[in-house]
PDB file of N, CA and C in Angstrom:
ATOM      1  N   MET Z   1      78.140  59.803  35.582  1.00 59.00           N
ATOM      2  CA  MET Z   1      77.378  59.302  36.696  1.00 59.00           C
ATOM      3  C   MET Z   1      78.279  58.375  37.505  1.00 59.00           C
ATOM      4  N   SER Z   2      78.273  58.524  38.798  1.00 61.00           N
ATOM      5  CA  SER Z   2      79.143  57.725  39.650  1.00 61.00           C
ATOM      6  C   SER Z   2      78.643  56.288  39.745  1.00 61.00           C
ATOM      7  N   HIS Z   3      79.534  55.405  40.157  1.00 62.00           N
ATOM      8  CA  HIS Z   3      79.182  53.991  40.340  1.00 62.00           C
ATOM      9  C   HIS Z   3      78.073  53.851  41.379  1.00 62.00           C
ATOM     10  N   LYS Z   4      78.163  54.661  42.432  1.00 64.00           N
ATOM     11  CA  LYS Z   4      77.163  54.612  43.503  1.00 64.00           C
ATOM     12  C   LYS Z   4      75.772  55.009  42.984  1.00 64.00           C
ATOM     13  N   SER Z   5      75.724  56.040  42.145  1.00 55.00           N
ATOM     14  CA  SER Z   5      74.451  56.482  41.561  1.00 55.00           C
ATOM     15  C   SER Z   5      73.873  55.410  40.648  1.00 55.00           C
ATOM     16  N   ARG Z   6      74.721  54.821  39.813  1.00 59.00           N
ATOM     17  CA  ARG Z   6      74.256  53.753  38.910  1.00 59.00           C
ATOM     18  C   ARG Z   6      73.737  52.564  39.707  1.00 59.00           C
ATOM     19  N   SER Z   7      74.432  52.237  40.775  1.00 62.00           N
ATOM     20  CA  SER Z   7      74.028  51.113  41.619  1.00 62.00           C
ATOM     21  C   SER Z   7      72.673  51.391  42.282  1.00 62.00           C
ATOM     22  N   ARG Z   8      72.461  52.621  42.732  1.00 62.00           N
ATOM     23  CA  ARG Z   8      71.203  53.000  43.368  1.00 62.00           C
ATOM     24  C   ARG Z   8      70.048  52.952  42.358  1.00 62.00           C
ATOM     25  N   ILE Z   9      70.312  53.423  41.141  1.00 57.00           N
ATOM     26  CA  ILE Z   9      69.291  53.400  40.087  1.00 57.00           C
ATOM     27  C   ILE Z   9      68.940  51.953  39.733  1.00 57.00           C
ATOM     28  N   ALA Z  10      69.946  51.097  39.614  1.00 57.00           N
ATOM     29  CA  ALA Z  10      69.700  49.684  39.289  1.00 57.00           C
ATOM     30  C   ALA Z  10      68.897  49.020  40.397  1.00 57.00           C
ATOM     31  N   SER Z  11      69.206  49.345  41.633  1.00 62.00           N
ATOM     32  CA  SER Z  11      68.464  48.793  42.768  1.00 62.00           C
ATOM     33  C   SER Z  11      67.001  49.232  42.737  1.00 62.00           C
ATOM     34  N   THR Z  12      66.776  50.490  42.398  1.00 61.00           N
ATOM     35  CA  THR Z  12      65.413  51.012  42.296  1.00 61.00           C
ATOM     36  C   THR Z  12      64.653  50.289  41.195  1.00 61.00           C
ATOM     37  N   ARG Z  13      65.313  50.071  40.055  1.00 60.00           N
ATOM     38  CA  ARG Z  13      64.660  49.348  38.950  1.00 60.00           C
ATOM     39  C   ARG Z  13      64.282  47.934  39.375  1.00 60.00           C
ATOM     40  N   ARG Z  14      65.168  47.258  40.083  1.00 66.00           N
ATOM     41  CA  ARG Z  14      64.877  45.885  40.527  1.00 66.00           C
ATOM     42  C   ARG Z  14      63.682  45.853  41.474  1.00 66.00           C
ATOM     43  N   ARG Z  15      63.576  46.855  42.348  1.00 70.00           N
ATOM     44  CA  ARG Z  15      62.442  46.901  43.281  1.00 70.00           C
ATOM     45  C   ARG Z  15      61.136  47.210  42.560  1.00 70.00           C
ATOM     46  N   ARG Z  16      61.203  48.003  41.507  1.00 71.00           N
ATOM     47  CA  ARG Z  16      59.994  48.438  40.792  1.00 71.00           C
ATOM     48  C   ARG Z  16      59.542  47.440  39.734  1.00 71.00           C
ATOM     49  N   SER Z  17      60.437  46.629  39.220  1.00 80.00           N
ATOM     50  CA  SER Z  17      60.084  45.767  38.089  1.00 80.00           C
ATOM     51  C   SER Z  17      58.941  44.794  38.381  1.00 80.00           C
ATOM     52  N   PRO Z  18      58.815  44.208  39.586  1.00 86.00           N
ATOM     53  CA  PRO Z  18      57.658  43.334  39.820  1.00 86.00           C
ATOM     54  C   PRO Z  18      56.328  44.083  39.731  1.00 86.00           C
ATOM     55  N   VAL Z  19      56.322  45.346  40.106  1.00 87.00           N
ATOM     56  CA  VAL Z  19      55.095  46.144  40.027  1.00 87.00           C
ATOM     57  C   VAL Z  19      54.743  46.400  38.568  1.00 87.00           C
ATOM     58  N   PHE Z  20      55.739  46.802  37.768  1.00 87.00           N
ATOM     59  CA  PHE Z  20      55.500  47.002  36.338  1.00 87.00           C
ATOM     60  C   PHE Z  20      55.020  45.702  35.687  1.00 87.00           C
ATOM     61  N   ALA Z  21      55.664  44.585  36.032  1.00 87.00           N
ATOM     62  CA  ALA Z  21      55.272  43.294  35.455  1.00 87.00           C
ATOM     63  C   ALA Z  21      53.843  42.930  35.837  1.00 87.00           C
ATOM     64  N   ALA Z  22      53.481  43.151  37.088  1.00 90.00           N
ATOM     65  CA  ALA Z  22      52.123  42.833  37.546  1.00 90.00           C
ATOM     66  C   ALA Z  22      51.089  43.692  36.838  1.00 90.00           C
ATOM     67  N   LEU Z  23      51.445  44.929  36.555  1.00 91.00           N
ATOM     68  CA  LEU Z  23      50.502  45.838  35.891  1.00 91.00           C
ATOM     69  C   LEU Z  23      50.488  45.664  34.378  1.00 91.00           C
ATOM     70  N   GLY Z  24      51.355  44.793  33.864  1.00 91.00           N
ATOM     71  CA  GLY Z  24      51.469  44.598  32.430  1.00 91.00           C
ATOM     72  C   GLY Z  24      50.453  43.626  31.853  1.00 91.00           C
ATOM     73  N   ASP Z  25      49.343  43.466  32.526  1.00 94.00           N
ATOM     74  CA  ASP Z  25      48.306  42.555  32.063  1.00 94.00           C
ATOM     75  C   ASP Z  25      46.954  43.260  32.166  1.00 94.00           C
ATOM     76  N   GLU Z  26      46.168  43.170  31.118  1.00 94.00           N
ATOM     77  CA  GLU Z  26      44.877  43.869  31.062  1.00 94.00           C
ATOM     78  C   GLU Z  26      43.925  43.443  32.181  1.00 94.00           C
ATOM     79  N   THR Z  27      43.893  42.154  32.480  1.00 94.00           N
ATOM     80  CA  THR Z  27      43.011  41.665  33.551  1.00 94.00           C
ATOM     81  C   THR Z  27      43.427  42.238  34.894  1.00 94.00           C
ATOM     82  N   ARG Z  28      44.728  42.247  35.158  1.00 95.00           N
ATOM     83  CA  ARG Z  28      45.202  42.772  36.441  1.00 95.00           C
ATOM     84  C   ARG Z  28      44.973  44.280  36.540  1.00 95.00           C
ATOM     85  N   LEU Z  29      45.146  44.984  35.425  1.00 94.00           N
ATOM     86  CA  LEU Z  29      44.836  46.427  35.429  1.00 94.00           C
ATOM     87  C   LEU Z  29      43.356  46.657  35.752  1.00 94.00           C
ATOM     88  N   SER Z  30      42.512  45.805  35.212  1.00 93.00           N
ATOM     89  CA  SER Z  30      41.080  45.900  35.476  1.00 93.00           C
ATOM     90  C   SER Z  30      40.778  45.648  36.954  1.00 93.00           C
ATOM     91  N   LEU Z  31      41.445  44.660  37.532  1.00 95.00           N
ATOM     92  CA  LEU Z  31      41.249  44.372  38.963  1.00 95.00           C
ATOM     93  C   LEU Z  31      41.713  45.537  39.828  1.00 95.00           C
ATOM     94  N   VAL Z  32      42.845  46.124  39.475  1.00 94.00           N
ATOM     95  CA  VAL Z  32      43.337  47.290  40.230  1.00 94.00           C
ATOM     96  C   VAL Z  32      42.334  48.431  40.128  1.00 94.00           C
ATOM     97  N   ALA Z  33      41.783  48.651  38.949  1.00 93.00           N
ATOM     98  CA  ALA Z  33      40.787  49.717  38.762  1.00 93.00           C
ATOM     99  C   ALA Z  33      39.570  49.469  39.655  1.00 93.00           C
ATOM    100  N   LYS Z  34      39.132  48.226  39.748  1.00 94.00           N
ATOM    101  CA  LYS Z  34      37.986  47.902  40.609  1.00 94.00           C
ATOM    102  C   LYS Z  34      38.310  48.135  42.084  1.00 94.00           C
ATOM    103  N   LEU Z  35      39.539  47.821  42.456  1.00 95.00           N
ATOM    104  CA  LEU Z  35      39.924  47.945  43.864  1.00 95.00           C
ATOM    105  C   LEU Z  35      40.302  49.369  44.265  1.00 95.00           C
ATOM    106  N   CYS Z  36      40.531  50.231  43.304  1.00 91.00           N
ATOM    107  CA  CYS Z  36      40.915  51.616  43.601  1.00 91.00           C
ATOM    108  C   CYS Z  36      39.800  52.403  44.290  1.00 91.00           C
ATOM    109  N   SER Z  37      38.607  51.859  44.301  1.00 86.00           N
ATOM    110  CA  SER Z  37      37.490  52.543  44.974  1.00 86.00           C
ATOM    111  C   SER Z  37      37.740  52.639  46.469  1.00 86.00           C
ATOM    112  N   GLY Z  38      38.663  51.815  46.955  1.00 85.00           N
ATOM    113  CA  GLY Z  38      38.971  51.833  48.381  1.00 85.00           C
ATOM    114  C   GLY Z  38      38.198  50.796  49.170  1.00 85.00           C
ATOM    115  N   GLN Z  39      37.215  50.183  48.551  1.00 88.00           N
ATOM    116  CA  GLN Z  39      36.410  49.159  49.214  1.00 88.00           C
ATOM    117  C   GLN Z  39      37.079  47.797  49.074  1.00 88.00           C
ATOM    118  N   ARG Z  40      37.082  47.027  50.153  1.00 93.00           N
ATOM    119  CA  ARG Z  40      37.536  45.648  50.075  1.00 93.00           C
ATOM    120  C   ARG Z  40      36.495  44.868  49.274  1.00 93.00           C
ATOM    121  N   GLN Z  41      36.971  43.969  48.434  1.00 94.00           N
ATOM    122  CA  GLN Z  41      36.051  43.191  47.613  1.00 94.00           C
ATOM    123  C   GLN Z  41      36.411  41.717  47.639  1.00 94.00           C
ATOM    124  N   SER Z  42      35.396  40.893  47.565  1.00 93.00           N
ATOM    125  CA  SER Z  42      35.580  39.445  47.549  1.00 93.00           C
ATOM    126  C   SER Z  42      35.852  38.973  46.124  1.00 93.00           C
ATOM    127  N   ILE Z  43      36.225  37.715  46.014  1.00 93.00           N
ATOM    128  CA  ILE Z  43      36.429  37.111  44.692  1.00 93.00           C
ATOM    129  C   ILE Z  43      35.133  37.190  43.894  1.00 93.00           C
ATOM    130  N   SER Z  44      34.011  36.919  44.550  1.00 91.00           N
ATOM    131  CA  SER Z  44      32.712  36.972  43.856  1.00 91.00           C
ATOM    132  C   SER Z  44      32.471  38.351  43.266  1.00 91.00           C
ATOM    133  N   GLN Z  45      32.736  39.376  44.050  1.00 93.00           N
ATOM    134  CA  GLN Z  45      32.537  40.747  43.570  1.00 93.00           C
ATOM    135  C   GLN Z  45      33.483  41.064  42.420  1.00 93.00           C
ATOM    136  N   LEU Z  46      34.719  40.614  42.528  1.00 94.00           N
ATOM    137  CA  LEU Z  46      35.716  40.919  41.499  1.00 94.00           C
ATOM    138  C   LEU Z  46      35.500  40.103  40.221  1.00 94.00           C
ATOM    139  N   THR Z  47      34.862  38.958  40.336  1.00 93.00           N
ATOM    140  CA  THR Z  47      34.579  38.117  39.177  1.00 93.00           C
ATOM    141  C   THR Z  47      33.351  38.604  38.422  1.00 93.00           C
ATOM    142  N   GLU Z  48      32.491  39.329  39.109  1.00 90.00           N
ATOM    143  CA  GLU Z  48      31.254  39.839  38.510  1.00 90.00           C
ATOM    144  C   GLU Z  48      31.542  40.617  37.222  1.00 90.00           C
ATOM    145  N   GLY Z  49      30.830  40.273  36.167  1.00 86.00           N
ATOM    146  CA  GLY Z  49      30.991  40.972  34.898  1.00 86.00           C
ATOM    147  C   GLY Z  49      32.182  40.501  34.083  1.00 86.00           C
ATOM    148  N   SER Z  50      32.886  39.496  34.580  1.00 88.00           N
ATOM    149  CA  SER Z  50      34.054  38.977  33.870  1.00 88.00           C
ATOM    150  C   SER Z  50      33.728  37.612  33.275  1.00 88.00           C
ATOM    151  N   ARG Z  51      34.390  37.280  32.211  1.00 92.00           N
ATOM    152  CA  ARG Z  51      34.225  35.952  31.620  1.00 92.00           C
ATOM    153  C   ARG Z  51      35.206  34.963  32.241  1.00 92.00           C
ATOM    154  N   LEU Z  52      36.061  35.449  33.134  1.00 93.00           N
ATOM    155  CA  LEU Z  52      37.057  34.586  33.766  1.00 93.00           C
ATOM    156  C   LEU Z  52      36.471  33.858  34.972  1.00 93.00           C
ATOM    157  N   THR Z  53      37.053  32.713  35.284  1.00 94.00           N
ATOM    158  CA  THR Z  53      36.625  31.945  36.445  1.00 94.00           C
ATOM    159  C   THR Z  53      37.173  32.569  37.718  1.00 94.00           C
ATOM    160  N   ARG Z  54      36.608  32.155  38.827  1.00 93.00           N
ATOM    161  CA  ARG Z  54      37.114  32.618  40.133  1.00 93.00           C
ATOM    162  C   ARG Z  54      38.573  32.212  40.302  1.00 93.00           C
ATOM    163  N   GLN Z  55      38.911  31.019  39.832  1.00 95.00           N
ATOM    164  CA  GLN Z  55      40.281  30.529  39.936  1.00 95.00           C
ATOM    165  C   GLN Z  55      41.244  31.416  39.145  1.00 95.00           C
ATOM    166  N   ALA Z  56      40.845  31.818  37.955  1.00 96.00           N
ATOM    167  CA  ALA Z  56      41.700  32.686  37.131  1.00 96.00           C
ATOM    168  C   ALA Z  56      41.873  34.055  37.793  1.00 96.00           C
ATOM    169  N   ILE Z  57      40.783  34.597  38.306  1.00 95.00           N
ATOM    170  CA  ILE Z  57      40.864  35.894  39.004  1.00 95.00           C
ATOM    171  C   ILE Z  57      41.775  35.775  40.219  1.00 95.00           C
ATOM    172  N   THR Z  58      41.659  34.665  40.944  1.00 95.00           N
ATOM    173  CA  THR Z  58      42.505  34.442  42.122  1.00 95.00           C
ATOM    174  C   THR Z  58      43.981  34.425  41.734  1.00 95.00           C
ATOM    175  N   LYS Z  59      44.311  33.782  40.625  1.00 96.00           N
ATOM    176  CA  LYS Z  59      45.713  33.748  40.175  1.00 96.00           C
ATOM    177  C   LYS Z  59      46.219  35.159  39.872  1.00 96.00           C
ATOM    178  N   HIS Z  60      45.399  35.954  39.222  1.00 96.00           N
ATOM    179  CA  HIS Z  60      45.787  37.334  38.924  1.00 96.00           C
ATOM    180  C   HIS Z  60      45.948  38.144  40.219  1.00 96.00           C
ATOM    181  N   LEU Z  61      45.065  37.916  41.155  1.00 96.00           N
ATOM    182  CA  LEU Z  61      45.166  38.624  42.436  1.00 96.00           C
ATOM    183  C   LEU Z  61      46.437  38.237  43.183  1.00 96.00           C
ATOM    184  N   ARG Z  62      46.858  37.000  43.080  1.00 96.00           N
ATOM    185  CA  ARG Z  62      48.098  36.555  43.743  1.00 96.00           C
ATOM    186  C   ARG Z  62      49.312  37.266  43.136  1.00 96.00           C
ATOM    187  N   VAL Z  63      49.301  37.469  41.832  1.00 96.00           N
ATOM    188  CA  VAL Z  63      50.401  38.207  41.185  1.00 96.00           C
ATOM    189  C   VAL Z  63      50.432  39.635  41.731  1.00 96.00           C
ATOM    190  N   LEU Z  64      49.262  40.258  41.815  1.00 96.00           N
ATOM    191  CA  LEU Z  64      49.179  41.627  42.340  1.00 96.00           C
ATOM    192  C   LEU Z  64      49.598  41.666  43.809  1.00 96.00           C
ATOM    193  N   GLU Z  65      49.214  40.637  44.548  1.00 95.00           N
ATOM    194  CA  GLU Z  65      49.583  40.569  45.970  1.00 95.00           C
ATOM    195  C   GLU Z  65      51.092  40.396  46.132  1.00 95.00           C
ATOM    196  N   ASN Z  66      51.701  39.549  45.310  1.00 94.00           N
ATOM    197  CA  ASN Z  66      53.151  39.338  45.380  1.00 94.00           C
ATOM    198  C   ASN Z  66      53.928  40.607  45.050  1.00 94.00           C
ATOM    199  N   ALA Z  67      53.341  41.465  44.228  1.00 93.00           N
ATOM    200  CA  ALA Z  67      53.978  42.747  43.890  1.00 93.00           C
ATOM    201  C   ALA Z  67      53.658  43.818  44.933  1.00 93.00           C
ATOM    202  N   GLY Z  68      52.798  43.487  45.893  1.00 93.00           N
ATOM    203  CA  GLY Z  68      52.462  44.433  46.962  1.00 93.00           C
ATOM    204  C   GLY Z  68      51.342  45.393  46.615  1.00 93.00           C
ATOM    205  N   ILE Z  69      50.716  45.224  45.461  1.00 94.00           N
ATOM    206  CA  ILE Z  69      49.679  46.144  45.000  1.00 94.00           C
ATOM    207  C   ILE Z  69      48.339  45.864  45.668  1.00 94.00           C
ATOM    208  N   VAL Z  70      48.144  44.619  46.062  1.00 96.00           N
ATOM    209  CA  VAL Z  70      46.892  44.176  46.670  1.00 96.00           C
ATOM    210  C   VAL Z  70      47.210  43.465  47.982  1.00 96.00           C
ATOM    211  N   ARG Z  71      46.339  43.644  48.951  1.00 95.00           N
ATOM    212  CA  ARG Z  71      46.443  42.939  50.236  1.00 95.00           C
ATOM    213  C   ARG Z  71      45.220  42.046  50.400  1.00 95.00           C
ATOM    214  N   THR Z  72      45.441  40.899  51.018  1.00 94.00           N
ATOM    215  CA  THR Z  72      44.337  40.006  51.331  1.00 94.00           C
ATOM    216  C   THR Z  72      43.949  40.197  52.783  1.00 94.00           C
ATOM    217  N   VAL Z  73      42.654  40.330  53.012  1.00 91.00           N
ATOM    218  CA  VAL Z  73      42.126  40.463  54.370  1.00 91.00           C
ATOM    219  C   VAL Z  73      41.106  39.347  54.546  1.00 91.00           C
ATOM    220  N   ARG Z  74      41.339  38.485  55.517  1.00 89.00           N
ATOM    221  CA  ARG Z  74      40.398  37.392  55.778  1.00 89.00           C
ATOM    222  C   ARG Z  74      39.211  37.931  56.555  1.00 89.00           C
ATOM    223  N   LYS Z  75      38.024  37.534  56.133  1.00 81.00           N
ATOM    224  CA  LYS Z  75      36.795  37.917  56.815  1.00 81.00           C
ATOM    225  C   LYS Z  75      35.971  36.643  56.953  1.00 81.00           C
ATOM    226  N   GLY Z  76      36.112  36.002  58.113  1.00 87.00           N
ATOM    227  CA  GLY Z  76      35.478  34.701  58.288  1.00 87.00           C
ATOM    228  C   GLY Z  76      36.155  33.697  57.382  1.00 87.00           C
ATOM    229  N   ARG Z  77      35.363  33.013  56.579  1.00 88.00           N
ATOM    230  CA  ARG Z  77      35.899  32.022  55.655  1.00 88.00           C
ATOM    231  C   ARG Z  77      36.248  32.625  54.302  1.00 88.00           C
ATOM    232  N   GLU Z  78      35.941  33.879  54.122  1.00 88.00           N
ATOM    233  CA  GLU Z  78      36.107  34.526  52.829  1.00 88.00           C
ATOM    234  C   GLU Z  78      37.302  35.482  52.830  1.00 88.00           C
ATOM    235  N   SER Z  79      37.983  35.540  51.703  1.00 89.00           N
ATOM    236  CA  SER Z  79      39.077  36.505  51.528  1.00 89.00           C
ATOM    237  C   SER Z  79      38.535  37.733  50.821  1.00 89.00           C
ATOM    238  N   HIS Z  80      38.941  38.874  51.318  1.00 94.00           N
ATOM    239  CA  HIS Z  80      38.623  40.135  50.661  1.00 94.00           C
ATOM    240  C   HIS Z  80      39.939  40.762  50.238  1.00 94.00           C
ATOM    241  N   PHE Z  81      39.879  41.484  49.150  1.00 96.00           N
ATOM    242  CA  PHE Z  81      41.087  42.083  48.601  1.00 96.00           C
ATOM    243  C   PHE Z  81      40.986  43.596  48.653  1.00 96.00           C
ATOM    244  N   GLN Z  82      42.122  44.200  48.948  1.00 95.00           N
ATOM    245  CA  GLN Z  82      42.180  45.648  49.148  1.00 95.00           C
ATOM    246  C   GLN Z  82      43.378  46.201  48.389  1.00 95.00           C
ATOM    247  N   PHE Z  83      43.194  47.343  47.764  1.00 95.00           N
ATOM    248  CA  PHE Z  83      44.264  48.023  47.027  1.00 95.00           C
ATOM    249  C   PHE Z  83      45.252  48.638  48.007  1.00 95.00           C
ATOM    250  N   ASN Z  84      46.538  48.497  47.705  1.00 93.00           N
ATOM    251  CA  ASN Z  84      47.604  49.123  48.483  1.00 93.00           C
ATOM    252  C   ASN Z  84      48.305  50.142  47.578  1.00 93.00           C
ATOM    253  N   PRO Z  85      48.122  51.438  47.822  1.00 90.00           N
ATOM    254  CA  PRO Z  85      48.676  52.453  46.916  1.00 90.00           C
ATOM    255  C   PRO Z  85      50.191  52.644  47.020  1.00 90.00           C
ATOM    256  N   GLN Z  86      50.821  52.136  48.054  1.00 89.00           N
ATOM    257  CA  GLN Z  86      52.244  52.405  48.270  1.00 89.00           C
ATOM    258  C   GLN Z  86      53.140  52.029  47.079  1.00 89.00           C
ATOM    259  N   PRO Z  87      53.013  50.835  46.500  1.00 87.00           N
ATOM    260  CA  PRO Z  87      53.875  50.529  45.345  1.00 87.00           C
ATOM    261  C   PRO Z  87      53.641  51.473  44.165  1.00 87.00           C
ATOM    262  N   MET Z  88      52.421  51.950  44.016  1.00 82.00           N
ATOM    263  CA  MET Z  88      52.107  52.866  42.916  1.00 82.00           C
ATOM    264  C   MET Z  88      52.795  54.216  43.134  1.00 82.00           C
ATOM    265  N   GLU Z  89      52.896  54.628  44.382  1.00 83.00           N
ATOM    266  CA  GLU Z  89      53.598  55.877  44.684  1.00 83.00           C
ATOM    267  C   GLU Z  89      55.072  55.749  44.309  1.00 83.00           C
ATOM    268  N   GLY Z  90      55.641  54.579  44.579  1.00 78.00           N
ATOM    269  CA  GLY Z  90      57.028  54.333  44.189  1.00 78.00           C
ATOM    270  C   GLY Z  90      57.204  54.354  42.685  1.00 78.00           C
ATOM    271  N   ILE Z  91      56.237  53.801  41.962  1.00 78.00           N
ATOM    272  CA  ILE Z  91      56.284  53.810  40.497  1.00 78.00           C
ATOM    273  C   ILE Z  91      56.198  55.240  39.976  1.00 78.00           C
ATOM    274  N   ARG Z  92      55.325  56.029  40.583  1.00 82.00           N
ATOM    275  CA  ARG Z  92      55.189  57.425  40.152  1.00 82.00           C
ATOM    276  C   ARG Z  92      56.495  58.177  40.371  1.00 82.00           C
ATOM    277  N   GLU Z  93      57.137  57.964  41.518  1.00 82.00           N
ATOM    278  CA  GLU Z  93      58.418  58.614  41.789  1.00 82.00           C
ATOM    279  C   GLU Z  93      59.465  58.189  40.759  1.00 82.00           C
ATOM    280  N   TYR Z  94      59.471  56.907  40.442  1.00 79.00           N
ATOM    281  CA  TYR Z  94      60.424  56.400  39.458  1.00 79.00           C
ATOM    282  C   TYR Z  94      60.169  57.032  38.086  1.00 79.00           C
ATOM    283  N   LEU Z  95      58.914  57.076  37.663  1.00 80.00           N
ATOM    284  CA  LEU Z  95      58.579  57.665  36.363  1.00 80.00           C
ATOM    285  C   LEU Z  95      58.869  59.168  36.342  1.00 80.00           C
ATOM    286  N   ASP Z  96      58.649  59.847  37.467  1.00 83.00           N
ATOM    287  CA  ASP Z  96      59.004  61.269  37.555  1.00 83.00           C
ATOM    288  C   ASP Z  96      60.507  61.456  37.363  1.00 83.00           C
ATOM    289  N   SER Z  97      61.288  60.570  37.940  1.00 81.00           N
ATOM    290  CA  SER Z  97      62.745  60.630  37.815  1.00 81.00           C
ATOM    291  C   SER Z  97      63.170  60.414  36.359  1.00 81.00           C
ATOM    292  N   VAL Z  98      62.573  59.424  35.703  1.00 78.00           N
ATOM    293  CA  VAL Z  98      62.882  59.161  34.294  1.00 78.00           C
ATOM    294  C   VAL Z  98      62.473  60.356  33.445  1.00 78.00           C
ATOM    295  N   SER Z  99      61.315  60.923  33.733  1.00 83.00           N
ATOM    296  CA  SER Z  99      60.828  62.087  32.997  1.00 83.00           C
ATOM    297  C   SER Z  99      61.790  63.270  33.162  1.00 83.00           C
ATOM    298  N   GLN Z 100      62.274  63.457  34.366  1.00 85.00           N
ATOM    299  CA  GLN Z 100      63.212  64.550  34.632  1.00 85.00           C
ATOM    300  C   GLN Z 100      64.510  64.340  33.840  1.00 85.00           C
ATOM    301  N   GLN Z 101      64.967  63.099  33.757  1.00 82.00           N
ATOM    302  CA  GLN Z 101      66.172  62.809  32.982  1.00 82.00           C
ATOM    303  C   GLN Z 101      65.962  63.142  31.503  1.00 82.00           C
ATOM    304  N   TRP Z 102      64.795  62.796  30.974  1.00 83.00           N
ATOM    305  CA  TRP Z 102      64.493  63.113  29.577  1.00 83.00           C
ATOM    306  C   TRP Z 102      64.395  64.617  29.371  1.00 83.00           C
ATOM    307  N   ASP Z 103      63.769  65.314  30.312  1.00 79.00           N
ATOM    308  CA  ASP Z 103      63.677  66.772  30.211  1.00 79.00           C
ATOM    309  C   ASP Z 103      65.065  67.400  30.165  1.00 79.00           C
ATOM    310  N   GLN Z 104      65.958  66.905  31.007  1.00 85.00           N
ATOM    311  CA  GLN Z 104      67.327  67.432  31.019  1.00 85.00           C
ATOM    312  C   GLN Z 104      68.051  67.132  29.705  1.00 85.00           C
ATOM    313  N   ALA Z 105      67.869  65.923  29.197  1.00 83.00           N
ATOM    314  CA  ALA Z 105      68.510  65.552  27.928  1.00 83.00           C
ATOM    315  C   ALA Z 105      67.978  66.401  26.778  1.00 83.00           C
ATOM    316  N   LEU Z 106      66.679  66.612  26.748  1.00 85.00           N
ATOM    317  CA  LEU Z 106      66.086  67.441  25.687  1.00 85.00           C
ATOM    318  C   LEU Z 106      66.530  68.894  25.812  1.00 85.00           C
ATOM    319  N   SER Z 107      66.687  69.361  27.030  1.00 85.00           N
ATOM    320  CA  SER Z 107      67.155  70.728  27.253  1.00 85.00           C
ATOM    321  C   SER Z 107      68.590  70.882  26.746  1.00 85.00           C
ATOM    322  N   ARG Z 108      69.429  69.887  27.015  1.00 86.00           N
ATOM    323  CA  ARG Z 108      70.816  69.923  26.525  1.00 86.00           C
ATOM    324  C   ARG Z 108      70.838  69.895  24.998  1.00 86.00           C
ATOM    325  N   LEU Z 109      69.985  69.062  24.411  1.00 85.00           N
ATOM    326  CA  LEU Z 109      69.910  68.972  22.946  1.00 85.00           C
ATOM    327  C   LEU Z 109      69.458  70.302  22.355  1.00 85.00           C
ATOM    328  N   LYS Z 110      68.447  70.910  22.941  1.00 82.00           N
ATOM    329  CA  LYS Z 110      67.934  72.189  22.467  1.00 82.00           C
ATOM    330  C   LYS Z 110      69.036  73.243  22.531  1.00 82.00           C
ATOM    331  N   SER Z 111      69.746  73.276  23.660  1.00 85.00           N
ATOM    332  CA  SER Z 111      70.823  74.240  23.824  1.00 85.00           C
ATOM    333  C   SER Z 111      71.921  74.015  22.784  1.00 85.00           C
ATOM    334  N   PHE Z 112      72.254  72.767  22.522  1.00 82.00           N
ATOM    335  CA  PHE Z 112      73.275  72.438  21.533  1.00 82.00           C
ATOM    336  C   PHE Z 112      72.850  72.888  20.130  1.00 82.00           C
ATOM    337  N   VAL Z 113      71.600  72.606  19.768  1.00 88.00           N
ATOM    338  CA  VAL Z 113      71.102  72.933  18.435  1.00 88.00           C
ATOM    339  C   VAL Z 113      71.012  74.454  18.257  1.00 88.00           C
ATOM    340  N   GLU Z 114      70.620  75.167  19.274  1.00 86.00           N
ATOM    341  CA  GLU Z 114      70.466  76.622  19.176  1.00 86.00           C
ATOM    342  C   GLU Z 114      71.787  77.354  19.126  1.00 86.00           C
ATOM    343  N   HIS Z 115      72.856  76.713  19.620  1.00 83.00           N
ATOM    344  CA  HIS Z 115      74.167  77.389  19.621  1.00 83.00           C
ATOM    345  C   HIS Z 115      75.018  76.730  18.630  1.00 83.00           C
TER     346      HIS Z 115
END
């Protein structure tokens, strides 16, 4: 693999790591699942059914927002949160690339073992 290819892969990992880190928490995964409906939701709506405080939910939403997964939309005095699918598309592309690398490695191994 060339230096340029390794550098590009490392750059991609650095861009994706905040998204993986943000999704590495059960509460944040739950918030993303709630927001995937496409509807903007307030803190009150997102706190509903949770044992966490509004403040705790807000902190989790800020992590998701910093990773680009969630957007804040002001509506009067209230903030509403909206899912942004773009970072997830990047994660899917990255995982597809990793999967393809594993497929190629397994194919080489299979070929080696069979011959």
